[in-house]
Short mmCIF file of C-alpha atoms and ligand atoms in Angstrom, two decimals:
data_model
loop_
_atom_site.label_atom_id
_atom_site.label_comp_id
_atom_site.label_asym_id
_atom_site.label_seq_id
_atom_site.Cartn_x
_atom_site.Cartn_y
_atom_site.Cartn_z
CA UNK A 6 110.99 25.60 133.32
CA UNK A 7 112.26 22.60 131.37
CA UNK A 8 111.28 19.58 133.63
CA UNK A 9 112.20 20.97 136.67
CA UNK A 10 108.90 20.96 138.27
CA UNK A 11 108.11 17.58 137.45
CA UNK A 12 111.43 16.54 138.81
CA UNK A 13 111.29 18.31 142.08
CA UNK A 14 107.79 16.99 142.44
CA UNK A 15 108.83 13.37 142.61
CA UNK A 16 112.50 12.81 141.89
CA UNK A 17 113.06 9.01 141.92
CA UNK A 18 109.72 8.48 140.01
CA UNK A 19 111.32 10.96 137.22
CA UNK A 20 114.38 9.33 137.24
CA UNK A 21 112.73 6.03 136.60
CA UNK A 22 110.14 7.28 133.99
CA UNK A 23 112.95 9.16 131.90
CA UNK A 24 115.06 5.71 131.48
CA UNK A 25 111.91 4.05 130.62
CA UNK A 26 110.81 6.18 128.08
CA UNK A 27 113.73 7.60 126.64
CA UNK A 28 116.58 4.79 127.24
CA UNK A 29 119.92 5.02 128.60
CA UNK A 30 120.83 8.42 127.41
CA UNK A 31 118.23 11.16 128.45
CA UNK A 32 118.81 14.81 127.33
CA UNK A 33 116.66 17.69 128.95
CA UNK A 34 116.96 21.16 130.57
CA UNK A 35 116.04 22.33 134.03
CA UNK A 36 115.16 26.02 133.34
CA UNK A 37 117.94 27.05 131.26
CA UNK A 38 120.54 24.35 132.38
CA UNK A 39 121.39 21.44 129.68
CA UNK A 40 121.07 18.36 131.82
CA UNK A 41 121.88 14.57 130.81
CA UNK A 42 120.95 11.64 132.62
CA UNK A 43 123.20 8.45 132.11
CA UNK A 44 121.48 4.85 133.13
CA UNK A 45 124.10 2.54 131.48
CA UNK A 46 127.31 1.08 133.27
CA UNK A 47 129.56 1.91 130.43
CA UNK A 48 128.63 5.59 130.15
CA UNK A 49 128.78 5.76 134.10
CA UNK A 50 132.39 4.34 133.76
CA UNK A 51 133.40 6.91 131.01
CA UNK A 52 132.28 9.78 133.25
CA UNK A 53 134.10 8.52 136.40
CA UNK A 54 137.23 6.67 135.36
CA UNK A 55 137.77 6.88 131.45
CA UNK A 56 137.64 10.48 130.92
CA UNK A 57 137.37 11.85 134.52
CA UNK A 58 139.57 15.17 133.73
CA UNK A 59 136.64 16.32 131.68
CA UNK A 60 134.36 16.60 134.33
CA UNK A 61 134.05 18.63 137.41
CA UNK A 62 131.52 18.25 140.30
CA UNK A 63 128.02 19.53 139.10
CA UNK A 64 126.45 22.68 139.71
CA UNK A 65 124.23 21.49 142.59
CA UNK A 66 127.35 20.51 144.49
CA UNK A 67 128.95 23.99 143.95
CA UNK A 68 125.88 25.65 144.86
CA UNK A 69 125.60 28.28 147.90
CA UNK A 70 123.71 25.46 149.84
CA UNK A 71 126.41 23.05 149.69
CA UNK A 72 129.05 25.53 149.89
CA UNK A 73 127.51 26.65 153.03
CA UNK A 74 127.50 23.26 154.48
CA UNK A 75 130.84 21.62 153.59
CA UNK A 76 132.69 24.82 151.79
CA UNK A 77 135.72 23.86 150.07
CA UNK A 78 136.29 20.34 151.75
CA UNK A 79 137.26 17.04 150.06
CA UNK A 80 133.95 16.37 148.76
CA UNK A 81 133.66 19.41 146.80
CA UNK A 82 137.18 20.84 146.22
CA UNK A 83 138.47 20.43 142.68
CA UNK A 84 141.87 20.39 140.93
CA UNK A 85 145.21 20.65 142.88
CA UNK A 86 143.57 21.56 146.08
CA UNK A 87 141.50 18.55 146.03
CA UNK A 88 144.72 16.40 145.09
CA UNK A 89 146.46 17.81 148.20
CA UNK A 90 143.60 17.50 150.50
CA UNK A 91 143.19 13.86 149.39
CA UNK A 92 146.76 13.00 149.86
CA UNK A 93 146.71 14.49 153.32
CA UNK A 94 143.52 12.53 154.46
CA UNK A 95 144.72 9.27 152.60
CA UNK A 96 146.72 7.98 155.67
CA UNK A 97 143.60 8.08 157.93
CA UNK A 98 141.88 5.83 155.77
CA UNK A 99 144.68 2.96 154.98
CA UNK A 100 143.63 -0.54 155.74
CA UNK A 101 145.70 -1.02 158.89
CA UNK A 102 144.25 2.21 160.08
CA UNK A 103 140.78 1.44 159.49
CA UNK A 104 141.36 -1.89 160.95
CA UNK A 105 142.29 -0.14 164.09
CA UNK A 106 138.76 1.48 164.43
CA UNK A 107 136.92 -1.74 164.75
CA UNK A 108 137.18 -1.68 168.77
CA UNK A 109 135.59 1.81 168.91
CA UNK A 110 133.00 0.73 166.42
CA UNK A 111 131.88 -2.23 168.31
CA UNK A 112 132.32 -0.57 171.89
CA UNK A 113 130.12 2.24 170.90
CA UNK A 114 127.31 -0.01 169.41
CA UNK A 115 127.38 -1.97 172.86
CA UNK A 116 127.22 1.28 174.59
CA UNK A 117 124.15 2.34 172.65
CA UNK A 118 122.24 -1.03 173.09
CA UNK A 119 123.28 -1.30 176.74
CA UNK A 120 120.39 1.26 177.34
CA UNK A 121 117.85 -0.87 175.14
CA UNK A 122 114.99 -2.62 177.21
CA UNK A 123 112.95 -5.67 176.08
CA UNK A 124 109.82 -4.71 174.09
CA UNK A 125 110.67 -0.82 173.80
CA UNK A 126 109.82 0.99 170.56
CA UNK A 127 112.80 2.60 168.98
CA UNK A 128 113.46 4.64 165.77
CA UNK A 129 116.26 2.82 164.38
CA UNK A 130 117.22 5.67 161.96
CA UNK A 131 117.60 8.01 164.59
CA UNK A 132 119.62 5.50 166.70
CA UNK A 133 121.79 4.58 163.92
CA UNK A 134 122.58 8.37 162.97
CA UNK A 135 123.57 9.16 166.79
CA UNK A 136 125.83 5.99 166.85
CA UNK A 137 127.76 6.68 163.46
CA UNK A 138 128.22 10.40 164.24
CA UNK A 139 129.85 9.18 167.67
CA UNK A 140 131.93 6.74 165.91
CA UNK A 141 133.27 8.84 163.19
CA UNK A 142 133.83 11.91 165.39
CA UNK A 143 135.83 9.36 167.50
CA UNK A 144 138.16 7.62 165.10
CA UNK A 145 139.02 10.64 163.15
CA UNK A 146 138.95 13.42 165.53
CA UNK A 147 139.27 11.68 168.86
CA UNK A 148 136.62 13.73 170.36
CA UNK A 149 133.32 13.03 172.12
CA UNK A 150 130.21 14.34 170.92
CA UNK A 151 127.58 12.49 172.90
CA UNK A 152 126.15 15.50 174.19
CA UNK A 153 125.61 16.93 170.65
CA UNK A 154 124.24 14.02 168.94
CA UNK A 155 120.44 14.77 169.39
CA UNK A 156 120.78 18.46 168.55
CA UNK A 157 123.10 17.59 165.28
CA UNK A 158 120.59 14.88 164.20
CA UNK A 159 117.75 17.30 164.58
CA UNK A 160 119.44 20.23 162.97
CA UNK A 161 120.48 18.07 160.17
CA UNK A 162 117.00 16.84 159.57
CA UNK A 163 115.80 20.24 159.09
CA UNK A 164 118.71 21.14 156.95
CA UNK A 165 118.36 18.64 154.21
CA UNK A 166 114.70 19.65 153.58
CA UNK A 167 115.40 22.13 150.95
CA UNK A 168 117.36 19.67 149.07
CA UNK A 169 114.12 17.76 148.66
CA UNK A 170 111.71 20.36 147.87
CA UNK A 171 113.23 22.83 145.71
CA UNK A 172 116.38 21.18 144.95
CA UNK A 173 116.99 22.16 141.60
CA UNK A 174 115.79 25.80 141.67
CA UNK A 175 117.97 26.48 144.54
CA UNK A 176 121.11 25.27 143.15
CA UNK A 177 120.26 26.91 139.60
CA UNK A 178 119.46 30.37 141.48
CA UNK A 179 122.43 29.64 143.70
CA UNK A 180 120.14 30.52 146.65
CA UNK A 181 120.98 34.26 146.46
CA UNK A 182 117.53 35.57 147.86
CA UNK A 183 117.40 36.15 151.60
CA UNK A 184 113.86 34.20 152.00
CA UNK A 185 112.80 33.07 155.26
CA UNK A 186 113.65 29.48 154.40
CA UNK A 187 117.12 30.72 153.40
CA UNK A 188 117.75 32.53 156.83
CA UNK A 189 116.51 29.59 158.54
CA UNK A 190 119.26 27.49 156.67
CA UNK A 191 121.91 29.54 157.68
CA UNK A 192 121.02 29.73 161.29
CA UNK A 193 120.74 25.91 161.44
CA UNK A 194 124.00 25.68 159.44
CA UNK A 195 125.66 27.92 162.23
CA UNK A 196 124.54 25.42 165.05
CA UNK A 197 126.50 22.54 163.42
CA UNK A 198 129.54 24.94 163.03
CA UNK A 199 129.67 25.47 166.68
CA UNK A 200 130.16 21.78 167.20
CA UNK A 201 132.83 21.63 164.57
CA UNK A 202 134.65 24.70 165.94
CA UNK A 203 134.69 23.48 169.13
CA UNK A 204 136.18 20.02 168.35
CA UNK A 205 139.06 22.24 166.36
CA UNK A 206 139.68 24.79 169.22
CA UNK A 207 139.80 22.02 171.88
CA UNK A 208 142.67 20.54 170.15
CA UNK A 209 144.51 23.63 169.42
CA UNK A 210 144.15 24.28 173.02
CA UNK A 211 145.31 21.00 174.07
CA UNK A 212 148.28 21.06 171.40
CA UNK A 213 148.37 17.20 171.77
CA UNK A 214 149.28 15.18 168.91
CA UNK A 215 146.25 12.40 169.18
CA UNK A 216 147.97 10.74 165.85
CA UNK A 217 144.54 11.02 164.18
CA UNK A 218 143.15 12.67 161.25
CA UNK A 219 142.68 16.13 162.84
CA UNK A 220 146.29 16.25 164.09
CA UNK A 221 147.43 15.48 160.44
CA UNK A 222 145.27 18.23 159.23
CA UNK A 223 146.57 20.83 161.95
CA UNK A 224 150.30 19.82 161.40
CA UNK A 225 149.95 19.73 157.53
CA UNK A 226 151.73 22.81 155.77
CA UNK A 227 151.54 23.94 152.22
CA UNK A 228 154.76 24.33 150.09
CA UNK A 229 155.14 27.77 151.40
CA UNK A 230 154.80 26.48 154.99
CA UNK A 231 151.68 28.18 155.60
CA UNK A 232 149.18 26.01 157.77
CA UNK A 233 145.38 25.51 157.20
CA UNK A 234 143.30 28.42 158.70
CA UNK A 235 140.26 27.88 160.66
CA UNK A 236 137.87 28.21 157.82
CA UNK A 237 139.74 25.33 155.74
CA UNK A 238 140.01 23.17 158.71
CA UNK A 239 136.41 23.56 159.38
CA UNK A 240 135.49 22.75 155.81
CA UNK A 241 137.58 19.57 156.13
CA UNK A 242 136.17 18.58 159.41
CA UNK A 243 132.47 19.29 158.45
CA UNK A 244 132.76 17.35 155.23
CA UNK A 245 133.93 14.24 157.25
CA UNK A 246 131.41 14.89 159.93
CA UNK A 247 128.67 14.83 157.54
CA UNK A 248 129.85 12.57 154.72
CA UNK A 249 131.13 10.13 157.27
CA UNK A 250 128.15 9.58 159.22
CA UNK A 251 124.87 10.00 157.33
CA UNK A 252 125.42 7.52 154.63
CA UNK A 253 126.40 4.87 156.83
CA UNK A 254 123.47 5.30 159.20
CA UNK A 255 121.12 4.98 156.19
CA UNK A 256 122.82 1.93 155.06
CA UNK A 257 122.43 0.29 158.67
CA UNK A 258 118.88 1.62 158.94
CA UNK A 259 117.82 0.54 155.56
CA UNK A 260 119.47 -3.05 156.43
CA UNK A 261 117.19 -3.23 159.71
CA UNK A 262 114.26 -2.53 157.60
CA UNK A 263 114.94 -5.07 154.89
CA UNK A 264 115.83 -7.76 157.48
CA UNK A 265 112.55 -6.69 159.44
CA UNK A 266 110.67 -7.55 155.99
CA UNK A 267 112.57 -10.57 155.10
CA UNK A 268 112.42 -13.34 157.72
CA UNK A 269 114.35 -15.91 155.87
CA UNK A 270 117.36 -13.61 155.60
CA UNK A 271 116.99 -12.45 159.02
CA UNK A 272 117.23 -16.34 160.12
CA UNK A 273 120.32 -16.90 158.12
CA UNK A 274 121.63 -13.56 159.51
CA UNK A 275 121.24 -14.59 163.13
CA UNK A 276 122.50 -18.41 162.33
CA UNK A 277 125.75 -16.69 161.19
CA UNK A 278 126.24 -14.70 164.11
CA UNK A 279 125.61 -17.54 166.23
CA UNK A 280 127.87 -19.77 164.57
CA UNK A 281 131.03 -17.40 164.18
CA UNK A 282 130.78 -15.23 167.37
CA UNK A 283 128.02 -16.82 169.79
CA UNK A 284 128.45 -14.20 172.84
CA UNK A 285 131.85 -13.00 171.76
CA UNK A 286 132.76 -9.32 170.69
CA UNK A 287 133.10 -9.11 167.01
CA UNK A 288 136.54 -7.82 165.87
CA UNK A 289 138.21 -6.73 162.72
CA UNK A 290 139.55 -10.40 162.38
CA UNK A 291 136.05 -11.67 161.92
CA UNK A 292 135.20 -9.59 159.01
CA UNK A 293 136.27 -12.29 156.13
CA UNK A 294 134.27 -14.66 157.82
CA UNK A 295 130.91 -12.66 158.44
CA UNK A 296 130.33 -13.35 154.83
CA UNK A 297 126.41 -13.25 155.12
CA UNK A 298 126.42 -10.20 156.94
CA UNK A 299 128.62 -8.46 154.41
CA UNK A 300 126.20 -9.74 151.54
CA UNK A 301 123.58 -8.11 153.54
CA UNK A 302 125.28 -4.79 153.75
CA UNK A 303 125.87 -5.21 149.75
CA UNK A 304 122.50 -5.92 149.07
CA UNK A 305 121.19 -2.91 151.02
CA UNK A 306 123.71 -0.48 149.41
CA UNK A 307 122.04 -1.96 145.91
CA UNK A 308 118.47 -1.52 146.86
CA UNK A 309 118.84 1.92 149.01
CA UNK A 310 121.95 3.78 148.11
CA UNK A 311 122.34 6.55 150.30
CA UNK A 312 124.20 8.63 147.77
CA UNK A 313 121.30 7.78 145.08
CA UNK A 314 122.80 9.68 142.39
CA UNK A 315 125.90 11.68 141.37
CA UNK A 316 126.48 14.79 139.35
CA UNK A 317 129.26 16.14 137.10
CA UNK A 318 129.58 19.08 134.76
CA UNK A 319 131.27 18.69 131.27
CA UNK A 320 134.29 21.00 131.01
CA UNK A 321 134.94 20.41 127.10
CA UNK A 322 132.62 18.88 124.32
CA UNK A 323 132.71 15.16 124.37
CA UNK A 324 131.01 12.10 123.09
CA UNK A 325 128.82 9.78 125.51
CA UNK A 326 126.91 6.84 124.48
CA UNK A 327 127.10 7.94 120.90
CA UNK A 328 125.67 11.59 121.65
CA UNK A 329 127.91 14.84 121.21
CA UNK A 330 127.70 16.59 124.55
CA UNK A 331 128.20 20.28 125.11
CA UNK A 332 130.57 21.72 127.56
CA UNK A 333 128.52 22.92 130.44
CA UNK A 334 125.99 19.84 130.23
CA UNK A 335 125.21 18.71 133.82
CA UNK A 336 125.67 15.00 133.62
CA UNK A 337 123.60 12.68 136.43
CA UNK A 338 124.13 9.14 137.14
CA UNK A 339 121.64 7.26 139.23
CA UNK A 340 122.77 4.32 141.58
CA UNK A 341 119.07 4.22 142.30
CA UNK A 342 118.28 3.20 138.70
CA UNK A 343 121.13 1.38 137.41
CA UNK A 344 121.52 -0.86 140.60
CA UNK A 345 117.82 -1.90 140.17
CA UNK A 346 118.06 -2.68 136.31
CA UNK A 347 116.90 -6.09 135.00
CA UNK A 348 119.48 -6.15 132.45
CA UNK A 349 122.10 -6.63 135.21
CA UNK A 350 120.13 -8.08 138.31
CA UNK A 351 117.34 -11.01 138.21
CA UNK A 352 114.51 -9.99 140.37
CA UNK A 353 116.12 -6.55 140.92
CA UNK A 354 113.35 -5.51 143.49
CA UNK A 355 113.89 -8.29 145.67
CA UNK A 356 116.34 -8.37 148.70
CA UNK A 357 118.51 -11.24 147.88
CA UNK A 358 121.84 -11.12 149.81
CA UNK A 359 122.73 -14.61 148.37
CA UNK A 360 123.06 -13.07 144.82
CA UNK A 361 126.17 -11.43 146.07
CA UNK A 362 128.43 -14.50 145.00
CA UNK A 363 132.09 -14.26 143.99
CA UNK A 364 131.18 -15.39 140.53
CA UNK A 365 128.22 -12.82 140.49
CA UNK A 366 130.47 -10.19 141.31
CA UNK A 367 133.11 -11.14 138.51
CA UNK A 368 130.27 -11.04 135.63
CA UNK A 369 128.62 -7.97 136.78
CA UNK A 370 129.59 -4.88 134.91
CA UNK A 371 131.86 -2.83 136.84
CA UNK A 372 129.49 0.35 137.04
CA UNK A 373 126.21 -1.63 137.39
CA UNK A 374 127.00 -1.17 141.04
CA UNK A 375 128.58 1.95 142.20
CA UNK A 376 127.25 2.92 145.75
CA UNK A 377 130.56 4.49 146.48
CA UNK A 378 131.15 6.16 143.20
CA UNK A 379 134.34 5.43 141.32
CA UNK A 380 137.50 6.75 139.75
CA UNK A 381 139.64 9.50 141.48
CA UNK A 382 136.77 11.08 143.23
CA UNK A 383 135.66 7.67 144.87
CA UNK A 384 134.29 7.67 148.26
CA UNK A 385 137.57 7.86 150.47
CA UNK A 386 135.49 6.17 153.50
CA UNK A 387 134.28 3.08 151.51
CA UNK A 388 136.28 0.34 153.63
CA UNK A 389 135.70 2.34 156.75
CA UNK A 390 132.01 2.52 156.05
CA UNK A 391 131.85 -1.29 155.02
CA UNK A 392 133.55 -2.47 158.20
CA UNK A 393 131.41 -0.36 160.48
CA UNK A 394 128.25 -1.30 158.85
CA UNK A 395 129.19 -5.07 159.03
CA UNK A 396 130.29 -4.81 162.78
CA UNK A 397 127.40 -2.79 163.74
CA UNK A 398 125.08 -5.16 162.29
CA UNK A 399 126.93 -7.88 163.97
CA UNK A 400 127.09 -6.50 167.45
CA UNK A 401 123.42 -5.47 167.35
CA UNK A 402 122.02 -8.83 165.60
CA UNK A 403 123.93 -11.23 167.90
CA UNK A 404 121.92 -9.60 170.88
CA UNK A 405 118.74 -8.39 169.33
CA UNK A 406 115.97 -8.89 166.77
CA UNK A 407 114.34 -5.90 165.82
CA UNK A 408 110.98 -6.22 164.56
CA UNK A 409 109.24 -3.63 162.48
CA UNK A 410 106.56 -1.65 164.08
CA UNK A 411 103.32 -2.90 161.79
CA UNK A 412 101.49 0.06 161.22
CA UNK A 413 104.31 2.50 160.64
CA UNK A 414 104.64 3.62 157.15
CA UNK A 415 108.09 3.66 155.66
CA UNK A 416 108.58 5.78 152.66
CA UNK A 417 111.66 7.04 151.03
CA UNK A 418 112.27 10.81 151.35
CA UNK A 419 115.17 11.74 148.68
CA UNK A 420 116.99 14.75 150.19
CA UNK A 421 120.70 14.86 149.52
CA UNK A 422 120.35 11.42 150.46
CA UNK A 423 117.82 8.41 150.54
CA UNK A 424 116.27 8.77 153.92
CA UNK A 425 113.35 7.20 155.66
CA UNK A 426 110.73 10.11 155.74
CA UNK A 427 109.28 9.15 158.93
CA UNK A 428 112.01 7.15 160.33
CA UNK A 429 112.01 3.30 160.69
CA UNK A 430 110.15 2.06 163.98
CA UNK A 431 111.12 -0.98 165.58
CA UNK A 432 110.56 -3.21 168.73
CA UNK A 433 113.76 -4.12 170.46
CA UNK A 434 113.53 -7.89 171.14
CA UNK A 435 116.36 -9.50 173.25
CA UNK A 436 117.28 -12.80 171.33
C1 HEM B 21 127.60 3.61 153.34
C2 HEM B 21 128.37 4.80 153.46
C3 HEM B 21 128.73 5.62 152.35
C4 HEM B 21 128.56 5.85 150.90
C5 HEM B 21 127.26 5.19 150.45
C6 HEM B 21 129.25 6.87 150.37
C7 HEM B 21 129.07 7.28 149.05
C8 HEM B 21 130.05 8.12 148.56
C9 HEM B 21 129.97 8.39 147.26
C10 HEM B 21 128.97 8.08 146.13
C11 HEM B 21 131.01 9.33 146.85
C12 HEM B 21 131.41 9.89 145.40
C13 HEM B 21 130.82 11.35 145.24
C14 HEM B 21 131.13 11.90 143.89
O1 HEM B 21 131.61 11.19 143.29
O2 HEM B 21 130.74 12.92 143.64
C15 HEM B 21 131.60 9.65 148.01
C16 HEM B 21 132.46 10.39 148.41
C17 HEM B 21 133.34 10.89 149.58
N1 HEM B 21 133.07 10.10 150.94
FE1 HEM B 21 131.76 8.61 150.96
N2 HEM B 21 130.30 7.41 151.40
C18 HEM B 21 130.08 6.57 152.47
C19 HEM B 21 130.70 6.63 153.70
C20 HEM B 21 131.59 7.39 153.73
C21 HEM B 21 132.56 7.62 155.15
C22 HEM B 21 132.41 6.75 156.32
C23 HEM B 21 133.50 8.66 154.91
C24 HEM B 21 134.44 9.34 155.96
C25 HEM B 21 134.58 8.72 157.17
C26 HEM B 21 133.09 9.28 153.69
C27 HEM B 21 133.67 10.42 152.80
C28 HEM B 21 133.53 10.79 151.93
C29 HEM B 21 134.55 11.97 151.43
C30 HEM B 21 135.51 12.69 151.79
C31 HEM B 21 134.34 11.84 149.90
C32 HEM B 21 134.87 12.82 148.85
C33 HEM B 21 136.16 12.13 148.37
C34 HEM B 21 136.86 12.72 147.22
O3 HEM B 21 136.31 13.56 146.36
O4 HEM B 21 137.96 12.64 147.29
N3 HEM B 21 132.13 8.50 152.92
N4 HEM B 21 131.14 8.86 149.27
#
């Protein structure tokens, strides 16, 4: 079994222990698969930016589980196909384009909070998932999914379960066995498929050019003049549908949790909003001045990185951190560990938004902080996400204080992303 059982039992604890006991480069086996954990920013940088050509996405991302969910979309594709897809999607993420999404972000946030009542209890994780799904679908596909968000959220919660409990065995055996869990997984995945196929078919039927990412994908042609078929389109749309909302929702949810447990930071946050915005709606133009809100987002992404690990597979033998690494080795790097490393962060376990000064950022080794990955495969939606997080925090924080429900346990559930196991319950207080 190698260390597989131990890893599956407590992923985050195992990741921390391995570094504590063995250092920055740790070699192990999951069943018969050679696996390397890297903790030092220089080694992370080597894999992501110095020699990225020698690495493809890891076995786990190529497994049937993942393939079934996002197929061969931008997150999972490789080589020339990935290059073409990335080029095609890039315009939707250019700076001016992203700025034009600000209104949607704030309007949808206000639409959500208009239903909130003073003193009521809400699960802020569920609320943020709903919000960010509606936002990304509106911005990139000009569609409305307000009727689907609850069922998509519930389905997704079930879907990620196998990623937590039997993650490594599932990707090694590649989930070929038709077990009940497997069949259930496919049934759930079909539910989300239906929503995505509906978005595509409605656009095809309308024939309208909305000038959005979906229209660009529909109009795209290969060198031989052929267009994307429904399956390819589905994979692209599904990738953005999933990658574009879960991570952002988690950052928002963890930010509310961190503010709820740090009253001093919460006070400073409210003071910034009162001073800069008052009752006025935040816009893209406010972003450079919402400095403390941005620091909150950065610090939340440091302590609770939604993508808590990245995986690659070495194509050829290479040398990392002074060790010879064989082709086929699965290489993992963990934001969870490196971003809490006391060599790079004072009081690493503490929530201290103030640490993110210009000077600190300049001194920090590049890959001591990589919530959005890095190199050619870095997150395409990073600036979209940062803007969304800051604007949503601001639009909610200027009206409400979210008080944590005292006896509700908040624990981490690492399943594909870093989720709160039983949500985050808050009491809505009008400011
Ligand atoms: C806080 C929010 C987010 C976090 C923490 C995050 C994190 C990441 C990370 C770490 C990667 C690199 C994966 C790897 O190297 O294997 C990635 C890739 C990607 N992300 Fe994000 N992401 C966020 C938001 C978004 C948003 C809003 C979108 C789209 C609207 C998005 C779309 C993608 C896509 C398509 C890729 C694959 C890019 C490629 O391989 O070319 N992400 N993300």
